[in-house]
Each structure stands twice: as structure tokens, then as C-alpha cells.
PDB file of C-alpha atoms in Angstrom:
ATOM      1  CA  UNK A 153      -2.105  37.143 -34.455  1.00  0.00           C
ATOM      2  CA  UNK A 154      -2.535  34.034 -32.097  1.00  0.00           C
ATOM      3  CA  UNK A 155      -5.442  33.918 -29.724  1.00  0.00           C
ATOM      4  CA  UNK A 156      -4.873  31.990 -26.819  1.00  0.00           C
ATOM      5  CA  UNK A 157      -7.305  29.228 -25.739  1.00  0.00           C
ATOM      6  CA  UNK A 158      -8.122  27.739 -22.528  1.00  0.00           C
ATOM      7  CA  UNK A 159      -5.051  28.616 -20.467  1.00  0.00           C
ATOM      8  CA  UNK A 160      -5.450  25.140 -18.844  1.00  0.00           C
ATOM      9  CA  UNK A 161      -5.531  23.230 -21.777  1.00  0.00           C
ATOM     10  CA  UNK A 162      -2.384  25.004 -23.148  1.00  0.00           C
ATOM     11  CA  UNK A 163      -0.815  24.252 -19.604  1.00  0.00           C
ATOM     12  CA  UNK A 164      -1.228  21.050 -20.324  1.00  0.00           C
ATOM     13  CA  UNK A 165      -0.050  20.543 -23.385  1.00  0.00           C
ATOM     14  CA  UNK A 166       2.993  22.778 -22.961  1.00  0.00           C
ATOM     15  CA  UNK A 167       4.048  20.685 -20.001  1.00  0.00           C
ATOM     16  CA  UNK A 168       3.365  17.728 -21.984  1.00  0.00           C
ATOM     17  CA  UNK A 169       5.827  18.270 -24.529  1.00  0.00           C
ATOM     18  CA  UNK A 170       8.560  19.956 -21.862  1.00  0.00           C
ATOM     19  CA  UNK A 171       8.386  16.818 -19.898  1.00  0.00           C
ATOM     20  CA  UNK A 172       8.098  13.899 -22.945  1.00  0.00           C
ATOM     21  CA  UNK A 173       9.399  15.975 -25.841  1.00  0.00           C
ATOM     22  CA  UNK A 174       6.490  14.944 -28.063  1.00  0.00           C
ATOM     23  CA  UNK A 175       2.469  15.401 -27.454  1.00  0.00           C
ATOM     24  CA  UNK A 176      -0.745  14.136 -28.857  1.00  0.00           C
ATOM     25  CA  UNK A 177      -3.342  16.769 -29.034  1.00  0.00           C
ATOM     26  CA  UNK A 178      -6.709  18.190 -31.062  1.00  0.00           C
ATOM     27  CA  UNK A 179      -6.073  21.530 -32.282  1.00  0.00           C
ATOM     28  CA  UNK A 180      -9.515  23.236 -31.998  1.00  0.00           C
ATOM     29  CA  UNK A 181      -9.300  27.462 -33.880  1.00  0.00           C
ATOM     30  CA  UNK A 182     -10.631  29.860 -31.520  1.00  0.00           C
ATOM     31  CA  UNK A 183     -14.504  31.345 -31.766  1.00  0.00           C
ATOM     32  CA  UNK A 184     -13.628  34.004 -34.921  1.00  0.00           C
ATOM     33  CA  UNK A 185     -12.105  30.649 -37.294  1.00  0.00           C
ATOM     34  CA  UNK A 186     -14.739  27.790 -36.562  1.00  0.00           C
ATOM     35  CA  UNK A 187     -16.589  28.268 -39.366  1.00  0.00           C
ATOM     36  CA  UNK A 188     -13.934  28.343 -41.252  1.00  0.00           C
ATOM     37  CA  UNK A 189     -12.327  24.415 -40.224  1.00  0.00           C
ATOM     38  CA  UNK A 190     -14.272  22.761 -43.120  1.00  0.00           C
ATOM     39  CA  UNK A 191     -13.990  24.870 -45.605  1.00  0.00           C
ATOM     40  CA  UNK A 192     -10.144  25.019 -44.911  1.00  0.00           C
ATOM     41  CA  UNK A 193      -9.940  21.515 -44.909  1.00  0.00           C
ATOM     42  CA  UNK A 194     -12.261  20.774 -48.511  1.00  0.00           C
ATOM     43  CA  UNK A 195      -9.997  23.685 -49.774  1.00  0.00           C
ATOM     44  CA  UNK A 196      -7.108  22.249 -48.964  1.00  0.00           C
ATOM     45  CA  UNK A 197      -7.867  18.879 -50.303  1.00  0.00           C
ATOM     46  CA  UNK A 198      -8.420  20.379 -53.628  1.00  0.00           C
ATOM     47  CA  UNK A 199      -5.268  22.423 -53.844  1.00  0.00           C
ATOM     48  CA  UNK A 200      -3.329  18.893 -52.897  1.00  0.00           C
ATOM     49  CA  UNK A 201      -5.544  16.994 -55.631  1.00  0.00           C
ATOM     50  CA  UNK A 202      -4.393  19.656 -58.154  1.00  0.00           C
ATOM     51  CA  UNK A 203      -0.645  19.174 -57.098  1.00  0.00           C
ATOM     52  CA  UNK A 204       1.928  17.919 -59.296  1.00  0.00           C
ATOM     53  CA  UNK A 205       2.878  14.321 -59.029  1.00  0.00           C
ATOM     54  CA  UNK A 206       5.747  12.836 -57.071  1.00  0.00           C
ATOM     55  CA  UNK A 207       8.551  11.256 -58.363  1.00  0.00           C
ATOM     56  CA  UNK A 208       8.967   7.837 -58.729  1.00  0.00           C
ATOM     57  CA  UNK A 209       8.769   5.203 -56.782  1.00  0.00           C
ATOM     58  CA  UNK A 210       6.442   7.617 -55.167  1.00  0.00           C
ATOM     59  CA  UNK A 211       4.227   8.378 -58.310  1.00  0.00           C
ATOM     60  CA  UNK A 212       1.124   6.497 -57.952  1.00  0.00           C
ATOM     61  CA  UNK A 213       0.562   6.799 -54.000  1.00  0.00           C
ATOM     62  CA  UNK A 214       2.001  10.188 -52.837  1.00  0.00           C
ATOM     63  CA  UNK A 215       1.546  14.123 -53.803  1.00  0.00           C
ATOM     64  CA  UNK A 216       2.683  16.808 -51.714  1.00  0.00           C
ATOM     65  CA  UNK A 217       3.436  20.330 -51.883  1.00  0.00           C
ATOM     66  CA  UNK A 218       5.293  23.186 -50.262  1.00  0.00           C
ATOM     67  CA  UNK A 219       4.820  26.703 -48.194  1.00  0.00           C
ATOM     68  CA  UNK A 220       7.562  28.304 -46.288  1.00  0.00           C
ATOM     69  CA  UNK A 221       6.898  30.634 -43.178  1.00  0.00           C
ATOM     70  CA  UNK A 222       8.916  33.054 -40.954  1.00  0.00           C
ATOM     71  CA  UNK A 223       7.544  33.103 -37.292  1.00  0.00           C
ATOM     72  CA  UNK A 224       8.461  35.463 -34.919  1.00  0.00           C
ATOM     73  CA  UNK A 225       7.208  34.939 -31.678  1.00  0.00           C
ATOM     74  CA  UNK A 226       3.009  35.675 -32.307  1.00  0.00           C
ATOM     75  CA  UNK A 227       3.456  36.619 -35.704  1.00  0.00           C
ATOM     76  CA  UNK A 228       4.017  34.613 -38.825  1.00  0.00           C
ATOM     77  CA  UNK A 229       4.789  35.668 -42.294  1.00  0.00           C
ATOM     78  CA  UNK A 230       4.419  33.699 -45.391  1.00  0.00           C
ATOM     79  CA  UNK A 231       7.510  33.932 -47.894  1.00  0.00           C
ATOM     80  CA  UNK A 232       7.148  34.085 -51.550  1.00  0.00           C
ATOM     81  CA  UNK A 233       8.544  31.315 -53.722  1.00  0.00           C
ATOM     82  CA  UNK A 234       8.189  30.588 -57.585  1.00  0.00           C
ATOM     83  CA  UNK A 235       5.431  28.226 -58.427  1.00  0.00           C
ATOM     84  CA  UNK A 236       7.343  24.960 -57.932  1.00  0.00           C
ATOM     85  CA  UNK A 237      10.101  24.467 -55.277  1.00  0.00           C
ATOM     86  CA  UNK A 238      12.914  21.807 -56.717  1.00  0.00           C
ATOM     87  CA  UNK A 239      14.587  20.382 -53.807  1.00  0.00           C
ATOM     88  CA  UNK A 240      17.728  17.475 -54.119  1.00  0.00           C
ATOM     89  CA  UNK A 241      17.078  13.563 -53.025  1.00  0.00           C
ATOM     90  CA  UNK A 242      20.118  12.116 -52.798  1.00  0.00           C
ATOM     91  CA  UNK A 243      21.306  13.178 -56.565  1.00  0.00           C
ATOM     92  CA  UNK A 244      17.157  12.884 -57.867  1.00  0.00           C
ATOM     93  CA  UNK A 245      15.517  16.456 -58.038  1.00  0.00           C
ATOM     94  CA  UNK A 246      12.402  16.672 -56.535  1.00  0.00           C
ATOM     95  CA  UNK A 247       9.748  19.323 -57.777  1.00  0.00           C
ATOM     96  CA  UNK A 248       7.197  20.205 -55.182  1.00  0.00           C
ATOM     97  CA  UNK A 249       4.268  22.172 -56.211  1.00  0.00           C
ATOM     98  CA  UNK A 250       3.285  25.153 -53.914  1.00  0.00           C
ATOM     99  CA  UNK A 251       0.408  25.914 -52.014  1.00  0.00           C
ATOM    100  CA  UNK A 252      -1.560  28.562 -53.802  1.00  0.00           C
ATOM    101  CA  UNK A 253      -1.868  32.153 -51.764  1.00  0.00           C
ATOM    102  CA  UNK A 254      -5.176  31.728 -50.382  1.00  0.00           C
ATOM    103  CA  UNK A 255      -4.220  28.851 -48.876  1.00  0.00           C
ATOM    104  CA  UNK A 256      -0.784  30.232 -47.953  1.00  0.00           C
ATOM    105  CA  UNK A 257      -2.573  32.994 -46.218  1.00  0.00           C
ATOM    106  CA  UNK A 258      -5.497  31.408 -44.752  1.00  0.00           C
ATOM    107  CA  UNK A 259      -5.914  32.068 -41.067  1.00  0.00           C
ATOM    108  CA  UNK A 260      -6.789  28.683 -39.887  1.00  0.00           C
ATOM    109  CA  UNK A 261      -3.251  27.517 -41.338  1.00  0.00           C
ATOM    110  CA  UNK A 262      -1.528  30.226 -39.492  1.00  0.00           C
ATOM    111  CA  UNK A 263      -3.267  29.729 -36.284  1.00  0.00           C
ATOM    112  CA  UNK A 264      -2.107  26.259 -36.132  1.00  0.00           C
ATOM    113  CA  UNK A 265       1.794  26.725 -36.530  1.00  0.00           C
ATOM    114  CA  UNK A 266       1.030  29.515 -33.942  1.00  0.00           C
ATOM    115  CA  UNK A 267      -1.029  27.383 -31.443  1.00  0.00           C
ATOM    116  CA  UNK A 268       2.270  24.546 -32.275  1.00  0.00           C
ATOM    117  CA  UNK A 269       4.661  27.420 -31.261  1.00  0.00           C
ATOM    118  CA  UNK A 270       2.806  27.837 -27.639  1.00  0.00           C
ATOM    119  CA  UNK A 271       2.550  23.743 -27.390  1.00  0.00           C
ATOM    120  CA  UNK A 272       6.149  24.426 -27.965  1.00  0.00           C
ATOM    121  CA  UNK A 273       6.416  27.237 -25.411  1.00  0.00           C
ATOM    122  CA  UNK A 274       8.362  28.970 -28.278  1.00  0.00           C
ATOM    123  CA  UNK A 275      11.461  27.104 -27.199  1.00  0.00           C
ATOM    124  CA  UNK A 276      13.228  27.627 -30.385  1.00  0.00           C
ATOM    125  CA  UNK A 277      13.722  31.306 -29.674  1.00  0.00           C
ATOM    126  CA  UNK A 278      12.298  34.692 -30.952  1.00  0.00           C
ATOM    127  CA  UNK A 279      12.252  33.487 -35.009  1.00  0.00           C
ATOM    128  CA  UNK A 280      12.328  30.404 -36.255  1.00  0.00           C
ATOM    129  CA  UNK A 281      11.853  28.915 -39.829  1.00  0.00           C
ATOM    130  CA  UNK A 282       9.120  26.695 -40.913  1.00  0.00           C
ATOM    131  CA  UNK A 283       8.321  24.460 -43.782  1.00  0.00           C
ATOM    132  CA  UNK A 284       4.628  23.006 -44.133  1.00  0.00           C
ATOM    133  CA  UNK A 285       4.298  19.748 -46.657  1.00  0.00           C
ATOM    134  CA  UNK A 286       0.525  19.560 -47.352  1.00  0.00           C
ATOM    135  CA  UNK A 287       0.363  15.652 -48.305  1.00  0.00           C
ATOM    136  CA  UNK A 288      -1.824  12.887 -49.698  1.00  0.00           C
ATOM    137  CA  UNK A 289      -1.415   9.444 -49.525  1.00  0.00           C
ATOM    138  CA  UNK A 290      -3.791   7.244 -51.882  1.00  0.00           C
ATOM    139  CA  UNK A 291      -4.488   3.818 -52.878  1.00  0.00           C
ATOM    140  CA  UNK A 292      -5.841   5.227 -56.673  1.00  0.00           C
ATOM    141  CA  UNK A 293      -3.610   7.185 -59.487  1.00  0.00           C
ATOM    142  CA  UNK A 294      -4.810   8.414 -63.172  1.00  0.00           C
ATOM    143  CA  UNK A 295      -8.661   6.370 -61.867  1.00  0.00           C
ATOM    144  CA  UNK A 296      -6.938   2.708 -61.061  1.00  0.00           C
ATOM    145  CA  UNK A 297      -6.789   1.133 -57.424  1.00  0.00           C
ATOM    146  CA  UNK A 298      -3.356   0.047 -56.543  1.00  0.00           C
ATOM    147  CA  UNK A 299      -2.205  -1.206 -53.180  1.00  0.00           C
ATOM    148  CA  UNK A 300       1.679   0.281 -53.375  1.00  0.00           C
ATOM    149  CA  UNK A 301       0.260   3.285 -50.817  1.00  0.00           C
ATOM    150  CA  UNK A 302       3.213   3.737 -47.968  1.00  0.00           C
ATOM    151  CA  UNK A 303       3.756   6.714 -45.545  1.00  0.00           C
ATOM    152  CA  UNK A 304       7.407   6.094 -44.895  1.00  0.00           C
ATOM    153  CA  UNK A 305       8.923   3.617 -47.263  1.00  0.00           C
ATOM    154  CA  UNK A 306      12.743   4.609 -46.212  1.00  0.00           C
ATOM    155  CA  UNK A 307      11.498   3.297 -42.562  1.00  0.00           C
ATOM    156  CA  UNK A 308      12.811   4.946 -39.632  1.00  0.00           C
ATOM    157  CA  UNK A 309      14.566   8.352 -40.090  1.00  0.00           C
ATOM    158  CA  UNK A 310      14.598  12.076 -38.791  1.00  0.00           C
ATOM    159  CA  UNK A 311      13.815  14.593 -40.853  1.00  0.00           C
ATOM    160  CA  UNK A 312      17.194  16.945 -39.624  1.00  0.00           C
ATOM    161  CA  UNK A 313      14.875  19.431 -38.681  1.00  0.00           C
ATOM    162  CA  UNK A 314      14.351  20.625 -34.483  1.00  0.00           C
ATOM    163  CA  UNK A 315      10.385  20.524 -34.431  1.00  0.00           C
ATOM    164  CA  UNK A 316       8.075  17.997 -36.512  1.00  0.00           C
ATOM    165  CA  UNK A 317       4.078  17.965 -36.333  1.00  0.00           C
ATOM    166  CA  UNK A 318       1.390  16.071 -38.310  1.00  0.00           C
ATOM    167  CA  UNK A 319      -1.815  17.511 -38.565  1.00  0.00           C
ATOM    168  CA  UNK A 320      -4.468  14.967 -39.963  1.00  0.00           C
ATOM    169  CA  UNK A 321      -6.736  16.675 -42.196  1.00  0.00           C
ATOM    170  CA  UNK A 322      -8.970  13.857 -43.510  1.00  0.00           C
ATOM    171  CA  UNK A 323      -8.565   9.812 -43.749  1.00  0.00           C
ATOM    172  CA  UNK A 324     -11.131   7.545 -45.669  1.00  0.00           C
ATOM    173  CA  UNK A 325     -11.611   4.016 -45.786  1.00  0.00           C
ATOM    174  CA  UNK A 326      -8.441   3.598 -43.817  1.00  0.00           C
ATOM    175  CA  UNK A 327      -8.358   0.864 -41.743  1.00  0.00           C
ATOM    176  CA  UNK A 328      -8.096   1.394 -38.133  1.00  0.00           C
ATOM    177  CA  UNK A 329      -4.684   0.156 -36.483  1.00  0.00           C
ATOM    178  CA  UNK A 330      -3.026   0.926 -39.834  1.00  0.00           C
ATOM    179  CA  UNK A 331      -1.274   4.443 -40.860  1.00  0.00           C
ATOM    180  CA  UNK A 332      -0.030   5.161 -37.435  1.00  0.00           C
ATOM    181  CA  UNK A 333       3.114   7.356 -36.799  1.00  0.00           C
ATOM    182  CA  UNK A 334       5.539   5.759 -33.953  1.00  0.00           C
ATOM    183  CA  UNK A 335       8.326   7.551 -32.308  1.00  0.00           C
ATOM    184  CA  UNK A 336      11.778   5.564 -31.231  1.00  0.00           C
ATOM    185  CA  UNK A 337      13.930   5.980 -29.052  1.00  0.00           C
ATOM    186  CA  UNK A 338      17.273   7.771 -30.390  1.00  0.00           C
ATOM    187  CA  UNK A 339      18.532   4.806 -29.927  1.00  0.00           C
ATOM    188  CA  UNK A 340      16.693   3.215 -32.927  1.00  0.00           C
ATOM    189  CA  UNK A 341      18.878   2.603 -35.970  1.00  0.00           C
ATOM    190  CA  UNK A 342      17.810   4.378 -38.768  1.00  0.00           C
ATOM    191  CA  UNK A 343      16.122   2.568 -42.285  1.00  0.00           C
ATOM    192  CA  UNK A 344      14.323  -0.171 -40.243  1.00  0.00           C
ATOM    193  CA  UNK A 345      11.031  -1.324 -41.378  1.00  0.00           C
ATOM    194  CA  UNK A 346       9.122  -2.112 -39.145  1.00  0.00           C
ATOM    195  CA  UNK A 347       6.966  -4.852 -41.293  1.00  0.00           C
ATOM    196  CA  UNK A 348       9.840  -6.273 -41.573  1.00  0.00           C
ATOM    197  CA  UNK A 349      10.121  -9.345 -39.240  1.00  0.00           C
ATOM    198  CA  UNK A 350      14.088  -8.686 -38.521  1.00  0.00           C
ATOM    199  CA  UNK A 351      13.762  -5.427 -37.900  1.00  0.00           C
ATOM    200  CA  UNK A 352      10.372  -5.115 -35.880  1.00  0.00           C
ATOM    201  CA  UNK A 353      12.356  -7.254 -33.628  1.00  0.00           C
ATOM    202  CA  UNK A 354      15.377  -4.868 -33.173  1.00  0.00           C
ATOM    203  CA  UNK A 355      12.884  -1.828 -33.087  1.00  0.00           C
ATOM    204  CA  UNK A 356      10.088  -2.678 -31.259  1.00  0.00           C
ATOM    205  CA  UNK A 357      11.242  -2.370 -27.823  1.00  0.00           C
ATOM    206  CA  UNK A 358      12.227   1.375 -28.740  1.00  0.00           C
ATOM    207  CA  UNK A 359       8.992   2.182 -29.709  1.00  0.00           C
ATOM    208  CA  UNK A 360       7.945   4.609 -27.230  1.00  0.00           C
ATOM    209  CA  UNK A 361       4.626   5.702 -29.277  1.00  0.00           C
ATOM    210  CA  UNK A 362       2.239   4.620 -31.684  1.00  0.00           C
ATOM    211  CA  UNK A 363      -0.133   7.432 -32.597  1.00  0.00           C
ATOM    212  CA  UNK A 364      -3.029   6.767 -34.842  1.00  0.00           C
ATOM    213  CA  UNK A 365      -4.606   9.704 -36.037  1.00  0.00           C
ATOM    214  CA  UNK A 366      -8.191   9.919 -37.228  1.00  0.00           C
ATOM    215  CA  UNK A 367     -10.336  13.186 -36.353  1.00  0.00           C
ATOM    216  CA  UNK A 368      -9.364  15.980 -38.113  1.00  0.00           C
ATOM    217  CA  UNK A 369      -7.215  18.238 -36.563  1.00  0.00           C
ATOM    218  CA  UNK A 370      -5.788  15.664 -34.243  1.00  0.00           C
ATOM    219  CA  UNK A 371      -2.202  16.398 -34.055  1.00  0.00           C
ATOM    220  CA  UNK A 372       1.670  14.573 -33.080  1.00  0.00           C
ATOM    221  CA  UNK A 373       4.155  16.610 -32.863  1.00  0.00           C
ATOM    222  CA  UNK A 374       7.922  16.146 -31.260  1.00  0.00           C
ATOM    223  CA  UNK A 375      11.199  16.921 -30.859  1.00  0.00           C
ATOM    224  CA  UNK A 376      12.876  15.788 -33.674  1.00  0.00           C
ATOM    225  CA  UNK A 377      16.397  16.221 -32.514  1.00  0.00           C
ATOM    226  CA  UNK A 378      15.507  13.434 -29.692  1.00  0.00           C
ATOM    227  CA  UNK A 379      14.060  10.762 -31.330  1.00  0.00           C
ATOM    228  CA  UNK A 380      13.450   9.047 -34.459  1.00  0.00           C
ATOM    229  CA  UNK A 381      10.192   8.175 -36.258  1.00  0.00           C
ATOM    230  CA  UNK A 382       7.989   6.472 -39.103  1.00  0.00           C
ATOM    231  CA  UNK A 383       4.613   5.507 -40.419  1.00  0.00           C
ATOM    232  CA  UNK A 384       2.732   2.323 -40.722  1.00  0.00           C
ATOM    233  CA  UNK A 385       1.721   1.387 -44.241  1.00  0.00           C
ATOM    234  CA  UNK A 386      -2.365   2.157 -44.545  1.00  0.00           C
ATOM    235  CA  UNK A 387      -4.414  -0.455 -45.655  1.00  0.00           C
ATOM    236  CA  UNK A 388      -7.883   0.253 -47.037  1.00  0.00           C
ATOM    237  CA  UNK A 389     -11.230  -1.479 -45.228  1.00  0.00           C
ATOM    238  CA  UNK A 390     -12.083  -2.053 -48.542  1.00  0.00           C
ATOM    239  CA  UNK A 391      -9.374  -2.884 -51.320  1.00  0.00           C
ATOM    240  CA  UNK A 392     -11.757  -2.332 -53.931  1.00  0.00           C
ATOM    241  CA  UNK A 393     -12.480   1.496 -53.011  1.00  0.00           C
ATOM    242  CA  UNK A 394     -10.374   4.601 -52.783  1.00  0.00           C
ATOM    243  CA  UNK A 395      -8.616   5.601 -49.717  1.00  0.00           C
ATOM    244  CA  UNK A 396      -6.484   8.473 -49.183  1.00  0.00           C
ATOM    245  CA  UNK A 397      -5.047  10.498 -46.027  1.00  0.00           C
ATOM    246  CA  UNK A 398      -4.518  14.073 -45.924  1.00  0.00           C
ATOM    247  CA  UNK A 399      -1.801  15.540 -43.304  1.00  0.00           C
ATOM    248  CA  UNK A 400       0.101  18.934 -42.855  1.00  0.00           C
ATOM    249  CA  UNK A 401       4.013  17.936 -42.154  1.00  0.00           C
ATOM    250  CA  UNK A 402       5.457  20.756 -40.566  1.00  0.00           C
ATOM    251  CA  UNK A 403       8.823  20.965 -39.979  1.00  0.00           C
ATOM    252  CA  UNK A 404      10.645  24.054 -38.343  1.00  0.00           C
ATOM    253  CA  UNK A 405      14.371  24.525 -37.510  1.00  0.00           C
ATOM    254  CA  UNK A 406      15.871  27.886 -36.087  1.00  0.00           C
ATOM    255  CA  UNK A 407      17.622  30.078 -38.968  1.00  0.00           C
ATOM    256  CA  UNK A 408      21.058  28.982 -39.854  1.00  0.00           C
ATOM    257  CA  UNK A 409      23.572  32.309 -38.620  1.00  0.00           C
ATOM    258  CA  UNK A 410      25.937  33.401 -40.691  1.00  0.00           C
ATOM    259  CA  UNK A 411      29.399  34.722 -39.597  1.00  0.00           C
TER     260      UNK A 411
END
């Protein structure tokens, strides 16, 4: 069950994302979950470590896995799926490993797709559908430094979905003004890179933000039907050590009806 937080902070943040669409904000659990932020956070960074790895050309740099939620106003409850969740890109099948139960079920994890759903004002109606993507990016695969990490190597894009949030969960030896997450106009065509001289021409102006995440728990999320979106490429401090970025992607959508 949600437990609401300072009613002015929630104001704020609720009016925020009415008015823009999108909203910047540090989650922070209520009193009973505090003590419970880190170990949710070194838990979940092993349970992503232990995830399967992506397919190429997204092998050496990316791993994410899967949970799938039904949320109902207050209440959320996690759906069962088999142990890996094969999903179609383009004709390629993608195999996403899931997020174990205790993870699944951990009450920080909940609380912050409910605290999104008040940021939200529950806009999407009384039940809605969500899909969280724990995710690490890295600069290291099988004990080798590379430097092919990339958040968003298909460039700008939505992900057909009606809310989106990242939820940073840990970066390291990322440098700062790299890995942000920038939201475009609607306007913005879509596959534009935006290191790409060309197109950070054509895209820049329609940049309306460029969020860089670093505390844990600091969270963007948006309307994804009104914009579009991607990620800078993170660059380490130091090319000669790991790096890596944890994030949540959640993406929810109301249920699809059918007649």
C-alpha cells in the first residue's frame, strides 16, 4: 500500500508533470523502507550482474531484465512469468531474464511505481499495466574494458508506451555531462543521433531537456505519447577502469480492451 509523503512535495511534483508532461524528481521511501534503500539497491545490482546477456550488437555493454506489474489505483500486483521473457526486435528474438521474486516483491520497488502513479495523479485511470527493465550499462564484458558502452544507439525514439520513468540506481566512474537522457519535442524526427554533427543540428533546437542523473533515486519520467527521447553515450573519467550505470526503465500503458 502507498504511503503518502509530504503533501507539498507531491503537490509539486504532480503539478509539475500536469503542466510540462515530464518531471525531474528524488524519490525518497517513507520512514518504514529507509533502511531498506541500500540494501535494495546492492540487491538489485546483483540480480542485474547475474542476468543473461543481451543480444548482439548489444552484448558486451548492455544487460537487462524484466518484471511485469498490474496497478490498480494504491495497489500493485506482481504477475508471474516463466524464467526468461522472449520478446520480438524487428524479426531478432530477444530473451530477457527476469527479476527474481524477492526482488519482484520487494517493497521499495513497489513503492516507487506507486509514488510514479501519484507524480502521475493516476491519470491513466483505475488499472494500468506496467513493465519495469532493470538495466546496466558497462564499459567491461567477460573482465576486458571496451569503450562500445551506448544508452540509446537507435537515437531518438518512443518507446509506444503512455508513461516512461528512469530511476538511477547507481553510476561509477561516469563522467559528468555524459549519459544524460533529453526529451524532444514531438516534432523531432525519429533515429537521429545526436553525436552526429547533421543531426545534432536538426535536433538540437527541439531539445527541451537534458537530464543528467547521478544520486540514486533521482528520477525522469514523462509522457511518452508527447514527446520523443534518447540518451547520451557515457564516457568513463577513467578509460582504463570499469564504469557501469544502473537504472529501472519503467514503462506503463493502460490495458488494451477487447471487444
Amino acid at each position: 500500500m502507498f504511503q503518502q509523503r509530504s503533501v507539498s512535495k507531491f503537490s509539486s511534483f504532480q503539478k509539475s508533470f500536469t503542466y510540462n508532461r515530464y518531471v525531474r524528481f528524488q524519490y525518497e521511501a517513507p520512514p518504514a523502507l529507509l533502511k531498506l534503500q541500500n540494501s535494495f539497491i546492492h540487491q538489485m545490482k546483483q540480480a542485474i550482474d547475474d542476468f543473461k546477456d543481451d543480444i548482439p550488437p548489444h552484448t558486451k555493454y548492455r544487460k537487462a531484465g524484466y518484471a511485469r506489474y498490474r496497478l490498480s489505483g494504491n495497489s500493485i500486483t506482481a504477475l508471474k512469468l516463466k524464467d526468461e521473457v522472449n520478446v520480438l526486435v524487428g524479426t531478432t528474438r530477444r530473451s530477457y531474464s527476469c527479476l527474481p521474486n524477492h526482488l519482484r516483491e520487494h517493497p521499495v520497488l513497489h513503492d516507487i511505481l506507486l509514488t510514479l502513479n501519484n507524480v502521475w495523479s493516476q491519470d491513466l485511470g483505475p488499472e494500468m499495466n506496467v513493465n519495469v527493465h532493470p538495466v546496466r550499462v558497462s564499459n567491461y564484458f567477460n573482465g576486458s574494458i571496451h569503450n562500445e558502452a551506448k544508452l540509446t544507439p537507435e537515437g531518438t525514439h518512443k518507446d509506444s508506451v503512455e508513461r516512461l520513468a528512469i530511476v538511477l540506481l547507481e553510476r561509477h566512474n561516469v563522467l559528468d555531462g555524459t549519459a544524460k537522457t533529453a526529451i524532444y519535442s514531438d516534432l523531432c524526427p525519429l533515429g537521429k543521433l545526436r553525436g552526429k554533427p547533421g543531426d545534432e543540428e536538426e535536433i538540437g533546437p527541439l531539445r527541451l531537456v537534458d537530464a543528467e542523473l547521478k544520486h540514486p533515486f533521482e528520477v525522469l519520467t514523462f509522457d511518452d505519447t508527447r514527446f520523443k527521447h534518447d540518451a547520451s553515450i557515457p564516457i568513463p573519467e577513467n578509460a582504463k577502469q570499469p564504469m557501469h550505470r544502473y537504472v529501472l526503465l519503467i514503462m506503463c500503458r493502460k490495458p488494451c480492451l477487447l471487444t
